[in-house]
Amino acid sequence: MPAREDRWVSSFVFLLLSSILAQGMGGLLQEPSPQSYFSSLEAGRASLAFFTPPVSPGAQPFLEQIESSAEALQDYGISVVRVNCPAGDVSRYCGKENVLRKAYVFRGTILIREFPTDALFDVNSIVANVLFALLFNEVKYVQTPADLENIENVLKGRSNMVFAYVPATGTAENRAVMEAAFVYGTIHQFVLTTEAALLEATGNHDPDVSSSWLLFCHCQRVTEPSQPCRRTALAQPLTLLNIHRHLQLMGAPLVTEVAEDPEKVSTVHLQLGLPLVFILSQKDTYEADRRTAELVAWQLLGKAGVALLSRDLVDLNVLRRSNIALKTPDEGMPVQYLVLEDTDEVITLVEDKNKVRQIQEEEEEEEDGDEKENNNQDIQDDQVVEAVSRDKKRELPLEQVLVLTEETFSSSLSGAARTVVLFYASWEAVSLAVLRSYSEVADHLKGTPGVLLSRVNCWDWPGICSQENVTQFPTVKIYGQGEQPVTYDGMWGSEELTSFISLSRVPCPLSLATMDEAEGYLRGEFPPELSSSQHTSLLGVFSPATSEAREAFEEAGNILSGHVRMGVYFEDDALALCSKYSVSPPALLLARGGSGSVESISLSKQSVQDMVQMIRYELLDIFPQITVQNLPRYLRLTKPFLILFSDGALSEMESEEMLKVVRARPQQTFVACWLNLKKTPVGYGILRTYFASVPSLPVLVWVNLHTGGQVFQFPPEQPITEVNILSWLERLQAGLEIPSSTLSEEDWKPPLPAYDFLQMMEGPESPLHPPHPPGDTPAQHPPQSPPGGDPATRQEPSQESPAEKVLSPGRDLRGTAPRLAARDKQGKRHSEL
């Protein structure tokens, strides 16, 4: 497809997908009356409402702020509604004593909290107060040191705590804490206070009561009730991005054990712009070096990552006396190998900005470019990640999905007739979104005999993903015993994925032995595995003399397995079956779901690829309703689109006239389709792109996304009839019509290239996940987990490690390490919020 052609297609697809990923960005909603508002409330959905009389000039400043907050609150699924009180209404919400003085937060029809409007003085105060009202179970407010101590004691050994002090509620810092709690509130316990006296109780002996402060309290790793929770302060200003970054660092492994060239190692610290310190170890000093690494890691927590590298496992040529390596996140900077005397020098190396500047002086000019690149990455990821983060409070029901590891992968494939495997990365936004669909699929297929649903976290087990040639996330493969795995390449909705798995359970094509079976198949009498499928049934009929065409048909079935319901009949009476439908073998018989009729098509194509393309084309509807799910199928045809935009279902007259137009052009030189703006509201955005504003509906549009990008509008004063449409198309093709607009030639694409995950893994062992040494178990050296992962799988030493009880690591540094050539870092920094 030419580059220019790609641009039109990309623009069209982007408009559709943007609507799905950023739903509900309509701003302030208007309700004509309280009765209308309360009747529209949905159970479980939150809304912020304020009630105003018909004329309320004094409310203008408040209305401006509340309207500005509407879009921000809708990001969290909260609608903002202005309700107009009719004259004379003296109800609770419209009475004189309440009107314009209070705003109300509802969940469904239940009143959660009411606010005086003077407490909602700007966007920050509105968002902070509304989220606090809705997160009363996730965010605890404390006033005394005793309250804080009681919460800590309850959390010890169970969960971590995020403690935040803000000088006053309703500030930008307060909003940032509440937005972080919305995302992470089910992972960590959030605690908030405005009491300055609590600062000293948390260890801040010189508190600045005018500045906000945040602590991450490591209560989960506490093993004895008498032990205090370690605390790590956020050193940056209290913004949402800084809080998210801090929580990512706190969730990373304290010490990462690696057995790779440090140039190939990437951790969350490097991805977030922090350096990574390698403690170089050797077999004889491993235990002491491990304790030293933990000691350094606690001191550098939030400032740098710490990794333990064994020289015995990495054959690299550096001085034996080198005991520290420093890797910075900047591109092109080589790993520095150093000889330091004690751990204090390691801390100074990271904390002394002068020393860090010396190491990075050649990269200072690139910092501005890196920041811009990271901002672009935020733009690329924002809508997907926001949609995922909004749902993180809901725990996924994955009990029916088996977790596979390197030890269980092969045995699981041989233990079930058909094993479905989702390969994903637990830190990656699209993977998390698909994981939710996958949990719904597991629920649909619960109890299905012979089908095992499983998943592999490639961040934990990159060796499996490399072995299975998984180069992008997420990927779904179906493994059948003695068969080649089938890779799913459809949409990621649960309905589409469930259909694919169900269709994959039976042979494609399905061999039918008798004419009664063949005709029953066309009537909808299927094996149990296919009974729930709503696909069109396709039957290939072949005589003994057309065996070559049958072989091509069967190979096409293998390619289309999971996507098409296909049968094949090639018995001696195949000619009689074809004769019944007025066609000669080889032939295709199509029974579209619910229609009751059978279409017959002669098979003139003999090659497998031609057969596949023909089958895909014949299965398309002749006048489809365009949706996000089916759009790619019609874009593949690279034909102009004749689109009827409708505000709801089409009338019977409109459908009949459009079908007449399609049938009058049997060569199908264009795709005639329609788009329901109520079911696919992205259509409004498409129309604005075409015409700058939404025209009166219905509107008929001709657009060639593949050449020229010209948009033509059917004359609105003419009725939509076959005669008028065909006459208009003739004038259009003769060059007698003037386009309403021409789509921009701007090339839309992600601002940064996609990750090549397989290249980042570089072989069966990931730099982040070394193979376990002989005699060790995964429990002893668990793989690194991303932020928000299962805390039980992380490497989290206790508050007081056994090394501290038995033998102090001291400040001596042991071990050695390697020389490495400078090279570009492997991947762009990745923003997740």
PDB file of N, CA, C and O in Angstrom, residues 10 12 150 157 159 164 207 216 230 312 315 322 327 335-336 357 395 435 514 532 552 582 645 650 656 698 734 812 825:
ATOM      1  N   SER A  10      -4.666   5.181   8.216  1.00  0.00           N
ATOM      2  CA  SER A  10      -4.269   5.378   9.607  1.00  0.00           C
ATOM      3  C   SER A  10      -5.132   6.427  10.277  1.00  0.00           C
ATOM      4  O   SER A  10      -5.540   6.275  11.428  1.00  0.00           O
ATOM      5  N   PHE A  12      -8.194   7.291   9.559  1.00  0.00           N
ATOM      6  CA  PHE A  12      -9.540   6.777   9.750  1.00  0.00           C
ATOM      7  C   PHE A  12      -9.599   5.826  10.942  1.00  0.00           C
ATOM      8  O   PHE A  12     -10.470   5.926  11.799  1.00  0.00           O
ATOM      9  N   ASN A 150      -1.703   2.793  64.760  1.00  0.00           N
ATOM     10  CA  ASN A 150      -2.675   1.692  64.699  1.00  0.00           C
ATOM     11  C   ASN A 150      -2.800   1.139  63.285  1.00  0.00           C
ATOM     12  O   ASN A 150      -2.880  -0.074  63.075  1.00  0.00           O
ATOM     13  N   GLY A 157       3.242  -7.039  57.757  1.00  0.00           N
ATOM     14  CA  GLY A 157       3.216  -8.382  57.201  1.00  0.00           C
ATOM     15  C   GLY A 157       2.152  -8.598  56.155  1.00  0.00           C
ATOM     16  O   GLY A 157       2.055  -9.689  55.582  1.00  0.00           O
ATOM     17  N   SER A 159       0.530  -5.539  53.989  1.00  0.00           N
ATOM     18  CA  SER A 159       0.474  -4.581  52.888  1.00  0.00           C
ATOM     19  C   SER A 159       1.339  -3.381  53.224  1.00  0.00           C
ATOM     20  O   SER A 159       1.656  -3.136  54.389  1.00  0.00           O
ATOM     21  N   ALA A 164       0.742  10.499  53.233  1.00  0.00           N
ATOM     22  CA  ALA A 164       0.929  11.816  52.620  1.00  0.00           C
ATOM     23  C   ALA A 164       0.459  12.903  53.565  1.00  0.00           C
ATOM     24  O   ALA A 164      -0.604  12.787  54.205  1.00  0.00           O
ATOM     25  N   PRO A 207      10.418  19.722  60.285  1.00  0.00           N
ATOM     26  CA  PRO A 207       9.360  19.744  59.252  1.00  0.00           C
ATOM     27  C   PRO A 207       9.104  21.139  58.720  1.00  0.00           C
ATOM     28  O   PRO A 207       9.146  22.126  59.441  1.00  0.00           O
ATOM     29  N   PHE A 216       6.677   6.314  51.672  1.00  0.00           N
ATOM     30  CA  PHE A 216       6.288   4.936  51.381  1.00  0.00           C
ATOM     31  C   PHE A 216       6.746   4.092  52.571  1.00  0.00           C
ATOM     32  O   PHE A 216       7.935   4.044  52.889  1.00  0.00           O
ATOM     33  N   ARG A 230       9.974   0.303  57.733  1.00  0.00           N
ATOM     34  CA  ARG A 230      10.915   1.215  57.084  1.00  0.00           C
ATOM     35  C   ARG A 230      10.143   2.231  56.260  1.00  0.00           C
ATOM     36  O   ARG A 230       9.087   1.924  55.692  1.00  0.00           O
ATOM     37  N   ASP A 312      31.688 -15.081  38.166  1.00  0.00           N
ATOM     38  CA  ASP A 312      31.856 -16.492  37.807  1.00  0.00           C
ATOM     39  C   ASP A 312      30.904 -16.904  36.689  1.00  0.00           C
ATOM     40  O   ASP A 312      31.145 -17.894  36.000  1.00  0.00           O
ATOM     41  N   ASP A 315      31.872 -14.135  31.697  1.00  0.00           N
ATOM     42  CA  ASP A 315      33.285 -14.164  31.308  1.00  0.00           C
ATOM     43  C   ASP A 315      33.614 -12.870  30.557  1.00  0.00           C
ATOM     44  O   ASP A 315      33.515 -12.787  29.344  1.00  0.00           O
ATOM     45  N   SER A 322      38.340  -4.517  40.092  1.00  0.00           N
ATOM     46  CA  SER A 322      37.115  -3.718  39.945  1.00  0.00           C
ATOM     47  C   SER A 322      35.984  -4.366  40.729  1.00  0.00           C
ATOM     48  O   SER A 322      35.763  -5.568  40.633  1.00  0.00           O
ATOM     49  N   LYS A 327      25.881   2.048  35.718  1.00  0.00           N
ATOM     50  CA  LYS A 327      25.220   2.233  34.434  1.00  0.00           C
ATOM     51  C   LYS A 327      24.210   3.361  34.573  1.00  0.00           C
ATOM     52  O   LYS A 327      23.335   3.326  35.447  1.00  0.00           O
ATOM     53  N   VAL A 335      29.176   1.712  30.419  1.00  0.00           N
ATOM     54  CA  VAL A 335      29.179   1.308  31.825  1.00  0.00           C
ATOM     55  C   VAL A 335      30.545   1.649  32.421  1.00  0.00           C
ATOM     56  O   VAL A 335      31.582   1.354  31.823  1.00  0.00           O
ATOM     57  N   GLN A 336      30.539   2.286  33.580  1.00  0.00           N
ATOM     58  CA  GLN A 336      31.782   2.670  34.250  1.00  0.00           C
ATOM     59  C   GLN A 336      32.160   1.596  35.256  1.00  0.00           C
ATOM     60  O   GLN A 336      31.330   1.210  36.097  1.00  0.00           O
ATOM     61  N   ARG A 357      27.744  14.187  37.456  1.00  0.00           N
ATOM     62  CA  ARG A 357      27.893  15.075  36.309  1.00  0.00           C
ATOM     63  C   ARG A 357      29.164  14.773  35.531  1.00  0.00           C
ATOM     64  O   ARG A 357      29.198  14.867  34.312  1.00  0.00           O
ATOM     65  N   GLU A 395     -10.321  -6.306  40.887  1.00  0.00           N
ATOM     66  CA  GLU A 395      -9.459  -7.488  40.841  1.00  0.00           C
ATOM     67  C   GLU A 395      -9.935  -8.422  39.725  1.00  0.00           C
ATOM     68  O   GLU A 395     -11.123  -8.737  39.619  1.00  0.00           O
ATOM     69  N   LEU A 435      -5.712  -8.795  29.259  1.00  0.00           N
ATOM     70  CA  LEU A 435      -5.851  -9.739  30.367  1.00  0.00           C
ATOM     71  C   LEU A 435      -7.267  -9.688  30.934  1.00  0.00           C
ATOM     72  O   LEU A 435      -7.819 -10.711  31.354  1.00  0.00           O
ATOM     73  N   THR A 514     -22.001 -37.877   4.902  1.00  0.00           N
ATOM     74  CA  THR A 514     -23.194 -38.197   4.115  1.00  0.00           C
ATOM     75  C   THR A 514     -23.872 -36.910   3.653  1.00  0.00           C
ATOM     76  O   THR A 514     -23.619 -35.828   4.189  1.00  0.00           O
ATOM     77  N   SER A 532     -22.579 -22.647  19.518  1.00  0.00           N
ATOM     78  CA  SER A 532     -22.750 -21.269  19.993  1.00  0.00           C
ATOM     79  C   SER A 532     -22.220 -20.242  19.007  1.00  0.00           C
ATOM     80  O   SER A 532     -22.380 -19.045  19.204  1.00  0.00           O
ATOM     81  N   ALA A 552      -6.591 -27.678  -2.094  1.00  0.00           N
ATOM     82  CA  ALA A 552      -6.375 -26.244  -1.856  1.00  0.00           C
ATOM     83  C   ALA A 552      -7.383 -25.714  -0.841  1.00  0.00           C
ATOM     84  O   ALA A 552      -7.051 -24.892   0.034  1.00  0.00           O
ATOM     85  N   SER A 582     -28.027 -25.779  -7.990  1.00  0.00           N
ATOM     86  CA  SER A 582     -27.774 -25.228  -9.339  1.00  0.00           C
ATOM     87  C   SER A 582     -26.350 -24.761  -9.518  1.00  0.00           C
ATOM     88  O   SER A 582     -26.075 -23.642  -9.974  1.00  0.00           O
ATOM     89  N   PHE A 645     -24.197   7.628   7.280  1.00  0.00           N
ATOM     90  CA  PHE A 645     -24.137   7.914   8.712  1.00  0.00           C
ATOM     91  C   PHE A 645     -25.561   8.127   9.215  1.00  0.00           C
ATOM     92  O   PHE A 645     -26.307   8.958   8.671  1.00  0.00           O
ATOM     93  N   LEU A 650     -31.199   2.088  10.808  1.00  0.00           N
ATOM     94  CA  LEU A 650     -31.707   2.546   9.520  1.00  0.00           C
ATOM     95  C   LEU A 650     -33.194   2.216   9.394  1.00  0.00           C
ATOM     96  O   LEU A 650     -33.671   1.197   9.919  1.00  0.00           O
ATOM     97  N   GLU A 656     -33.473  -0.759   2.148  1.00  0.00           N
ATOM     98  CA  GLU A 656     -33.849  -1.325   0.849  1.00  0.00           C
ATOM     99  C   GLU A 656     -33.200  -0.547  -0.296  1.00  0.00           C
ATOM    100  O   GLU A 656     -32.691  -1.152  -1.253  1.00  0.00           O
ATOM    101  N   PRO A 698     -29.855  11.594   8.396  1.00  0.00           N
ATOM    102  CA  PRO A 698     -28.717  10.814   7.895  1.00  0.00           C
ATOM    103  C   PRO A 698     -27.970  11.564   6.783  1.00  0.00           C
ATOM    104  O   PRO A 698     -28.547  12.417   6.103  1.00  0.00           O
ATOM    105  N   ALA A 734     -17.640  10.933 -13.153  1.00  0.00           N
ATOM    106  CA  ALA A 734     -17.354  11.709 -14.355  1.00  0.00           C
ATOM    107  C   ALA A 734     -16.621  13.007 -14.032  1.00  0.00           C
ATOM    108  O   ALA A 734     -16.295  13.775 -14.939  1.00  0.00           O
ATOM    109  N   ASP A 812      33.071  -2.992  53.597  1.00  0.00           N
ATOM    110  CA  ASP A 812      34.034  -3.453  52.604  1.00  0.00           C
ATOM    111  C   ASP A 812      33.300  -3.941  51.362  1.00  0.00           C
ATOM    112  O   ASP A 812      32.226  -4.524  51.445  1.00  0.00           O
ATOM    113  N   LYS A 825      21.383   2.189  24.456  1.00  0.00           N
ATOM    114  CA  LYS A 825      20.518   1.421  25.342  1.00  0.00           C
ATOM    115  C   LYS A 825      19.453   0.709  24.514  1.00  0.00           C
ATOM    116  O   LYS A 825      19.125   1.116  23.421  1.00  0.00           O
TER     117      LYS A 825
END
